[in-house]
């Protein structure tokens, strides 16, 4: 009896397991991202990524070692153009200096744009040679945005190795003017060119795969300058001093109330003025960066800055010893970045989330000021994400990048791009 019962139970158990497995595998192949990854052409691209991380790092070094200060990105752009052309992309350089490689899909009126900025914050004479130390790469710009540019090149190569055809056209662009006073001129020009054909924009910036930037922080950059006649420190003592007036204004502004919500910040980043220690300066300037999650808060900050500087000038003038001299105050806009937010439930975020789920990657939603600000402000779906690996020391001479795990970032970009672009049979 015992024996027979076991005999009866066993086939039934096996049956259950088989039914369960069959149900599970049906569910697995029903999952669009799993289905996509299992497509032989897509699998070829993913395998290429796994086997060629070193090649991608070599491209990163090559591009990072070409200086690309803001407004002088041409040489680095030319190198990127050559790389994209060698993979069969049709490459265009627009009037702003953006390098855009197109991979046409069957629908030429639907475009997915991936953009990595070419420019760095470093002047042309900065030593940008890449040094290897303990498996890490060190050089100004290696991470921001060497990591993004390398990811763009890796994605281009994985797409061409996969030989996959897509419905939407994929445009991979190295864009100019993202940093500082570039005022996002590159992405503005790309968005203008592709206009209503854009269905999604992905800014690839830095290495991190732990975030998806879905909100663009608004910012304004302003140069404040104060000019006077200047004079001798001894014989003209008592004349209003532009440096002192500027300092008074800075102190006044720094005392204003800054809300935590909406998060709002300010920074006096560069101050200049004067010629010698024993001269009253004729001019002093300061560059200010104002940021907020809300445009209205930025308006309040800007008018507070104007009032504080006017008060600084007034205070300095009345403190000077009655000499009939006035100071001149000027404000110059160095750039504005509009705010924008990607709505909840957007297909773009869903595509990244699906890729993350498939790859076992965890990421959080974030706010920042990036190239994505421009499309977001025009209600074009846009995010900023990183290209893979790890990095740090952005905007400093000790910037570093560790390529370990860059495959994850590349696969994330590859799967996201293909699921947005739609694969053709
Ligand atoms: Zn950057």
mmCIF file of N, CA, C and O in Angstrom, residues 338-408:
data_model
loop_
_atom_site.group_PDB
_atom_site.id
_atom_site.type_symbol
_atom_site.label_atom_id
_atom_site.label_comp_id
_atom_site.label_asym_id
_atom_site.label_seq_id
_atom_site.Cartn_x
_atom_site.Cartn_y
_atom_site.Cartn_z
ATOM 1 N N UNK A 338 15.044 76.762 -17.639
ATOM 2 C CA UNK A 338 13.654 76.659 -17.190
ATOM 3 C C UNK A 338 13.412 75.359 -16.428
ATOM 4 O O UNK A 338 14.136 74.379 -16.612
ATOM 5 N N UNK A 339 12.392 75.377 -15.584
ATOM 6 C CA UNK A 339 12.041 74.173 -14.825
ATOM 7 C C UNK A 339 11.089 73.300 -15.641
ATOM 8 O O UNK A 339 10.504 73.748 -16.617
ATOM 9 N N UNK A 340 10.937 72.049 -15.237
ATOM 10 C CA UNK A 340 9.979 71.153 -15.887
ATOM 11 C C UNK A 340 9.969 69.823 -15.172
ATOM 12 O O UNK A 340 10.965 69.448 -14.561
ATOM 13 N N UNK A 341 8.831 69.142 -15.219
ATOM 14 C CA UNK A 341 8.720 67.845 -14.546
ATOM 15 C C UNK A 341 8.070 66.828 -15.469
ATOM 16 O O UNK A 341 7.118 67.149 -16.172
ATOM 17 N N UNK A 342 8.604 65.625 -15.441
ATOM 18 C CA UNK A 342 8.009 64.533 -16.209
ATOM 19 C C UNK A 342 6.810 64.002 -15.425
ATOM 20 O O UNK A 342 6.929 63.704 -14.241
ATOM 21 N N UNK A 343 5.642 63.916 -16.052
ATOM 22 C CA UNK A 343 4.471 63.454 -15.297
ATOM 23 C C UNK A 343 4.602 62.007 -14.833
ATOM 24 O O UNK A 343 5.325 61.218 -15.457
ATOM 25 N N UNK A 344 3.905 61.693 -13.740
ATOM 26 C CA UNK A 344 3.888 60.316 -13.232
ATOM 27 C C UNK A 344 3.352 59.381 -14.315
ATOM 28 O O UNK A 344 2.516 59.769 -15.109
ATOM 29 N N UNK A 345 3.859 58.160 -14.289
ATOM 30 C CA UNK A 345 3.322 57.147 -15.205
ATOM 31 C C UNK A 345 3.796 57.333 -16.632
ATOM 32 O O UNK A 345 3.236 56.758 -17.561
ATOM 33 N N UNK A 346 4.845 58.140 -16.837
ATOM 34 C CA UNK A 346 5.341 58.341 -18.194
ATOM 35 C C UNK A 346 5.965 57.055 -18.744
ATOM 36 O O UNK A 346 6.605 56.290 -18.020
ATOM 37 N N UNK A 347 5.766 56.833 -20.048
ATOM 38 C CA UNK A 347 6.284 55.615 -20.698
ATOM 39 C C UNK A 347 7.810 55.574 -20.638
ATOM 40 O O UNK A 347 8.409 54.496 -20.592
ATOM 41 N N UNK A 348 8.417 56.760 -20.631
ATOM 42 C CA UNK A 348 9.880 56.830 -20.593
ATOM 43 C C UNK A 348 10.414 56.272 -19.271
ATOM 44 O O UNK A 348 11.331 55.442 -19.260
ATOM 45 N N UNK A 349 9.835 56.719 -18.161
ATOM 46 C CA UNK A 349 10.288 56.206 -16.859
ATOM 47 C C UNK A 349 9.971 54.709 -16.767
ATOM 48 O O UNK A 349 10.777 53.926 -16.268
ATOM 49 N N UNK A 350 8.816 54.314 -17.292
ATOM 50 C CA UNK A 350 8.440 52.899 -17.243
ATOM 51 C C UNK A 350 9.471 52.038 -17.986
ATOM 52 O O UNK A 350 9.847 50.966 -17.522
ATOM 53 N N UNK A 351 9.927 52.532 -19.131
ATOM 54 C CA UNK A 351 10.909 51.769 -19.909
ATOM 55 C C UNK A 351 12.211 51.591 -19.110
ATOM 56 O O UNK A 351 12.809 50.507 -19.117
ATOM 57 N N UNK A 352 12.629 52.633 -18.413
ATOM 58 C CA UNK A 352 13.860 52.527 -17.604
ATOM 59 C C UNK A 352 13.621 51.591 -16.423
ATOM 60 O O UNK A 352 14.465 50.746 -16.107
ATOM 61 N N UNK A 353 12.460 51.732 -15.803
ATOM 62 C CA UNK A 353 12.107 50.849 -14.672
ATOM 63 C C UNK A 353 12.096 49.372 -15.107
ATOM 64 O O UNK A 353 12.567 48.507 -14.364
ATOM 65 N N UNK A 354 11.553 49.106 -16.303
ATOM 66 C CA UNK A 354 11.521 47.726 -16.811
ATOM 67 C C UNK A 354 12.941 47.189 -17.011
ATOM 68 O O UNK A 354 13.249 46.056 -16.647
ATOM 69 N N UNK A 355 13.788 48.028 -17.607
ATOM 70 C CA UNK A 355 15.182 47.619 -17.814
ATOM 71 C C UNK A 355 15.847 47.364 -16.458
ATOM 72 O O UNK A 355 16.563 46.370 -16.281
ATOM 73 N N UNK A 356 15.581 48.242 -15.487
ATOM 74 C CA UNK A 356 16.146 48.071 -14.138
ATOM 75 C C UNK A 356 15.684 46.747 -13.519
ATOM 76 O O UNK A 356 16.478 46.020 -12.922
ATOM 77 N N UNK A 357 14.412 46.463 -13.681
ATOM 78 C CA UNK A 357 13.861 45.210 -13.110
ATOM 79 C C UNK A 357 14.549 44.009 -13.762
ATOM 80 O O UNK A 357 14.991 43.098 -13.086
ATOM 81 N N UNK A 358 14.674 44.048 -15.079
ATOM 82 C CA UNK A 358 15.294 42.925 -15.782
ATOM 83 C C UNK A 358 16.752 42.743 -15.357
ATOM 84 O O UNK A 358 17.232 41.626 -15.201
ATOM 85 N N UNK A 359 17.441 43.874 -15.137
ATOM 86 C CA UNK A 359 18.883 43.811 -14.825
ATOM 87 C C UNK A 359 19.155 43.725 -13.319
ATOM 88 O O UNK A 359 20.302 43.613 -12.899
ATOM 89 N N UNK A 360 18.102 43.809 -12.525
ATOM 90 C CA UNK A 360 18.278 43.761 -11.066
ATOM 91 C C UNK A 360 18.906 45.042 -10.530
ATOM 92 O O UNK A 360 19.650 45.023 -9.551
ATOM 93 N N UNK A 361 18.624 46.180 -11.179
ATOM 94 C CA UNK A 361 19.192 47.457 -10.732
ATOM 95 C C UNK A 361 18.152 48.256 -9.948
ATOM 96 O O UNK A 361 16.987 48.253 -10.282
ATOM 97 N N UNK A 362 18.611 48.905 -8.883
ATOM 98 C CA UNK A 362 17.702 49.750 -8.098
ATOM 99 C C UNK A 362 17.995 51.202 -8.404
ATOM 100 O O UNK A 362 19.149 51.611 -8.391
ATOM 101 N N UNK A 363 16.936 51.975 -8.646
ATOM 102 C CA UNK A 363 17.167 53.401 -8.883
ATOM 103 C C UNK A 363 16.059 54.222 -8.250
ATOM 104 O O UNK A 363 14.973 53.724 -7.995
ATOM 105 N N UNK A 364 16.381 55.480 -7.981
ATOM 106 C CA UNK A 364 15.395 56.379 -7.372
ATOM 107 C C UNK A 364 15.153 57.581 -8.293
ATOM 108 O O UNK A 364 16.012 57.935 -9.112
ATOM 109 N N UNK A 365 13.984 58.192 -8.129
ATOM 110 C CA UNK A 365 13.664 59.371 -8.937
ATOM 111 C C UNK A 365 14.321 60.594 -8.300
ATOM 112 O O UNK A 365 14.412 60.686 -7.075
ATOM 113 N N UNK A 366 14.797 61.503 -9.139
ATOM 114 C CA UNK A 366 15.587 62.612 -8.620
ATOM 115 C C UNK A 366 15.321 63.917 -9.373
ATOM 116 O O UNK A 366 14.747 63.896 -10.453
ATOM 117 N N UNK A 367 15.778 65.022 -8.779
ATOM 118 C CA UNK A 367 15.669 66.332 -9.427
ATOM 119 C C UNK A 367 17.070 66.882 -9.627
ATOM 120 O O UNK A 367 17.926 66.693 -8.766
ATOM 121 N N UNK A 368 17.285 67.549 -10.724
ATOM 122 C CA UNK A 368 18.604 68.117 -10.966
ATOM 123 C C UNK A 368 18.519 69.138 -12.094
ATOM 124 O O UNK A 368 17.459 69.318 -12.687
ATOM 125 N N UNK A 369 19.634 69.783 -12.369
ATOM 126 C CA UNK A 369 19.666 70.732 -13.477
ATOM 127 C C UNK A 369 20.554 70.140 -14.554
ATOM 128 O O UNK A 369 21.764 70.032 -14.382
ATOM 129 N N UNK A 370 19.953 69.707 -15.656
ATOM 130 C CA UNK A 370 20.687 68.997 -16.712
ATOM 131 C C UNK A 370 20.151 69.420 -18.076
ATOM 132 O O UNK A 370 19.233 70.227 -18.173
ATOM 133 N N UNK A 371 20.686 68.794 -19.113
ATOM 134 C CA UNK A 371 20.183 69.006 -20.473
ATOM 135 C C UNK A 371 18.693 68.693 -20.574
ATOM 136 O O UNK A 371 17.996 69.234 -21.436
ATOM 137 N N UNK A 372 18.186 67.822 -19.689
ATOM 138 C CA UNK A 372 16.767 67.428 -19.756
ATOM 139 C C UNK A 372 15.832 68.602 -19.435
ATOM 140 O O UNK A 372 14.652 68.565 -19.788
ATOM 141 N N UNK A 373 16.355 69.658 -18.777
ATOM 142 C CA UNK A 373 15.517 70.828 -18.451
ATOM 143 C C UNK A 373 14.800 71.381 -19.684
ATOM 144 O O UNK A 373 13.633 71.757 -19.614
ATOM 145 N N UNK A 374 15.535 71.454 -20.793
ATOM 146 C CA UNK A 374 14.963 72.110 -21.981
ATOM 147 C C UNK A 374 13.771 71.317 -22.538
ATOM 148 O O UNK A 374 12.670 71.859 -22.634
ATOM 149 N N UNK A 375 13.947 70.010 -22.886
ATOM 150 C CA UNK A 375 12.749 69.286 -23.350
ATOM 151 C C UNK A 375 11.650 69.244 -22.296
ATOM 152 O O UNK A 375 10.470 69.411 -22.638
ATOM 153 N N UNK A 376 11.999 69.071 -21.027
ATOM 154 C CA UNK A 376 10.971 69.019 -19.979
ATOM 155 C C UNK A 376 10.156 70.312 -19.938
ATOM 156 O O UNK A 376 8.942 70.279 -19.776
ATOM 157 N N UNK A 377 10.841 71.448 -20.112
ATOM 158 C CA UNK A 377 10.119 72.738 -20.056
ATOM 159 C C UNK A 377 9.176 72.885 -21.249
ATOM 160 O O UNK A 377 8.286 73.718 -21.239
ATOM 161 N N UNK A 378 9.381 72.077 -22.299
ATOM 162 C CA UNK A 378 8.518 72.134 -23.496
ATOM 163 C C UNK A 378 7.556 70.948 -23.547
ATOM 164 O O UNK A 378 6.993 70.628 -24.596
ATOM 165 N N UNK A 379 7.425 70.262 -22.393
ATOM 166 C CA UNK A 379 6.540 69.092 -22.281
ATOM 167 C C UNK A 379 6.927 67.932 -23.193
ATOM 168 O O UNK A 379 6.074 67.144 -23.604
ATOM 169 N N UNK A 380 8.206 67.828 -23.526
ATOM 170 C CA UNK A 380 8.698 66.653 -24.253
ATOM 171 C C UNK A 380 9.247 65.696 -23.193
ATOM 172 O O UNK A 380 10.045 66.111 -22.348
ATOM 173 N N UNK A 381 8.797 64.423 -23.198
ATOM 174 C CA UNK A 381 9.274 63.497 -22.167
ATOM 175 C C UNK A 381 10.805 63.428 -22.152
ATOM 176 O O UNK A 381 11.422 63.217 -23.197
ATOM 177 N N UNK A 382 11.401 63.644 -20.983
ATOM 178 C CA UNK A 382 12.864 63.649 -20.907
ATOM 179 C C UNK A 382 13.329 63.240 -19.518
ATOM 180 O O UNK A 382 12.641 63.483 -18.516
ATOM 181 N N UNK A 383 14.483 62.613 -19.471
ATOM 182 C CA UNK A 383 15.128 62.260 -18.201
ATOM 183 C C UNK A 383 16.625 62.472 -18.366
ATOM 184 O O UNK A 383 17.126 62.632 -19.482
ATOM 185 N N UNK A 384 17.337 62.424 -17.228
ATOM 186 C CA UNK A 384 18.794 62.329 -17.284
ATOM 187 C C UNK A 384 19.172 61.102 -16.476
ATOM 188 O O UNK A 384 18.645 60.892 -15.370
ATOM 189 N N UNK A 385 20.033 60.265 -17.049
ATOM 190 C CA UNK A 385 20.536 59.091 -16.324
ATOM 191 C C UNK A 385 22.037 58.969 -16.582
ATOM 192 O O UNK A 385 22.570 59.625 -17.475
ATOM 193 N N UNK A 386 22.696 58.104 -15.806
ATOM 194 C CA UNK A 386 24.142 57.938 -15.966
ATOM 195 C C UNK A 386 24.464 56.793 -16.916
ATOM 196 O O UNK A 386 23.596 56.017 -17.300
ATOM 197 N N UNK A 387 25.755 56.710 -17.266
ATOM 198 C CA UNK A 387 26.171 55.740 -18.274
ATOM 199 C C UNK A 387 26.765 54.456 -17.736
ATOM 200 O O UNK A 387 27.097 53.555 -18.495
ATOM 201 N N UNK A 388 26.944 54.341 -16.401
ATOM 202 C CA UNK A 388 27.501 53.121 -15.823
ATOM 203 C C UNK A 388 28.881 53.335 -15.229
ATOM 204 O O UNK A 388 29.585 54.272 -15.591
ATOM 205 N N UNK A 389 29.253 52.464 -14.289
ATOM 206 C CA UNK A 389 30.519 52.625 -13.568
ATOM 207 C C UNK A 389 30.306 53.532 -12.361
ATOM 208 O O UNK A 389 29.170 53.821 -11.977
ATOM 209 N N UNK A 390 31.431 53.993 -11.775
ATOM 210 C CA UNK A 390 31.340 54.886 -10.614
ATOM 211 C C UNK A 390 32.295 56.041 -10.823
ATOM 212 O O UNK A 390 33.322 55.874 -11.480
ATOM 213 N N UNK A 391 31.977 57.186 -10.219
ATOM 214 C CA UNK A 391 32.893 58.310 -10.372
ATOM 215 C C UNK A 391 32.725 59.306 -9.253
ATOM 216 O O UNK A 391 31.821 59.193 -8.424
ATOM 217 N N UNK A 392 33.618 60.297 -9.216
ATOM 218 C CA UNK A 392 33.520 61.317 -8.179
ATOM 219 C C UNK A 392 34.442 62.485 -8.492
ATOM 220 O O UNK A 392 35.184 62.470 -9.472
ATOM 221 N N UNK A 393 34.366 63.503 -7.627
ATOM 222 C CA UNK A 393 35.228 64.688 -7.770
ATOM 223 C C UNK A 393 34.898 65.525 -8.988
ATOM 224 O O UNK A 393 35.758 66.214 -9.522
ATOM 225 N N UNK A 394 33.624 65.464 -9.413
ATOM 226 C CA UNK A 394 33.171 66.241 -10.564
ATOM 227 C C UNK A 394 33.551 67.711 -10.427
ATOM 228 O O UNK A 394 33.435 68.278 -9.339
ATOM 229 N N UNK A 395 33.950 68.326 -11.508
ATOM 230 C CA UNK A 395 34.304 69.757 -11.555
ATOM 231 C C UNK A 395 35.548 70.078 -10.708
ATOM 232 O O UNK A 395 35.767 71.221 -10.360
ATOM 233 N N UNK A 396 36.340 69.065 -10.337
ATOM 234 C CA UNK A 396 37.600 69.335 -9.643
ATOM 235 C C UNK A 396 38.743 68.669 -10.421
ATOM 236 O O UNK A 396 38.495 67.789 -11.254
ATOM 237 N N UNK A 397 39.962 69.079 -10.118
ATOM 238 C CA UNK A 397 41.108 68.508 -10.835
ATOM 239 C C UNK A 397 41.361 67.064 -10.420
ATOM 240 O O UNK A 397 42.097 66.339 -11.079
ATOM 241 N N UNK A 398 40.767 66.637 -9.300
ATOM 242 C CA UNK A 398 40.993 65.253 -8.859
ATOM 243 C C UNK A 398 39.820 64.333 -9.223
ATOM 244 O O UNK A 398 39.571 63.338 -8.566
ATOM 245 N N UNK A 399 39.140 64.666 -10.297
ATOM 246 C CA UNK A 399 38.011 63.851 -10.763
ATOM 247 C C UNK A 399 38.475 62.433 -11.111
ATOM 248 O O UNK A 399 39.567 62.234 -11.624
ATOM 249 N N UNK A 400 37.644 61.434 -10.791
ATOM 250 C CA UNK A 400 38.015 60.038 -11.071
ATOM 251 C C UNK A 400 36.834 59.245 -11.603
ATOM 252 O O UNK A 400 35.689 59.660 -11.475
ATOM 253 N N UNK A 401 37.156 58.079 -12.171
ATOM 254 C CA UNK A 401 36.126 57.192 -12.700
ATOM 255 C C UNK A 401 36.602 55.755 -12.536
ATOM 256 O O UNK A 401 37.764 55.440 -12.775
ATOM 257 N N UNK A 402 35.687 54.885 -12.110
ATOM 258 C CA UNK A 402 35.994 53.466 -11.973
ATOM 259 C C UNK A 402 35.073 52.694 -12.921
ATOM 260 O O UNK A 402 33.856 52.692 -12.735
ATOM 261 N N UNK A 403 35.649 52.047 -13.948
ATOM 262 C CA UNK A 403 34.794 51.381 -14.939
ATOM 263 C C UNK A 403 34.126 50.082 -14.455
ATOM 264 O O UNK A 403 33.303 49.528 -15.187
ATOM 265 N N UNK A 404 34.446 49.634 -13.234
ATOM 266 C CA UNK A 404 33.846 48.396 -12.751
ATOM 267 C C UNK A 404 32.325 48.494 -12.816
ATOM 268 O O UNK A 404 31.745 49.431 -12.281
ATOM 269 N N UNK A 405 31.716 47.542 -13.469
ATOM 270 C CA UNK A 405 30.249 47.500 -13.531
ATOM 271 C C UNK A 405 29.647 48.408 -14.582
ATOM 272 O O UNK A 405 28.449 48.652 -14.574
ATOM 273 N N UNK A 406 30.467 48.911 -15.513
ATOM 274 C CA UNK A 406 29.894 49.795 -16.527
ATOM 275 C C UNK A 406 28.920 49.061 -17.449
ATOM 276 O O UNK A 406 28.038 49.661 -18.057
ATOM 277 N N UNK A 407 29.059 47.717 -17.518
ATOM 278 C CA UNK A 407 28.166 46.923 -18.378
ATOM 279 C C UNK A 407 26.713 47.143 -17.987
ATOM 280 O O UNK A 407 25.831 47.182 -18.847
ATOM 281 N N UNK A 408 26.468 47.273 -16.673
ATOM 282 C CA UNK A 408 25.095 47.464 -16.200
ATOM 283 C C UNK A 408 24.480 48.730 -16.807
ATOM 284 O O UNK A 408 23.359 48.716 -17.329
#
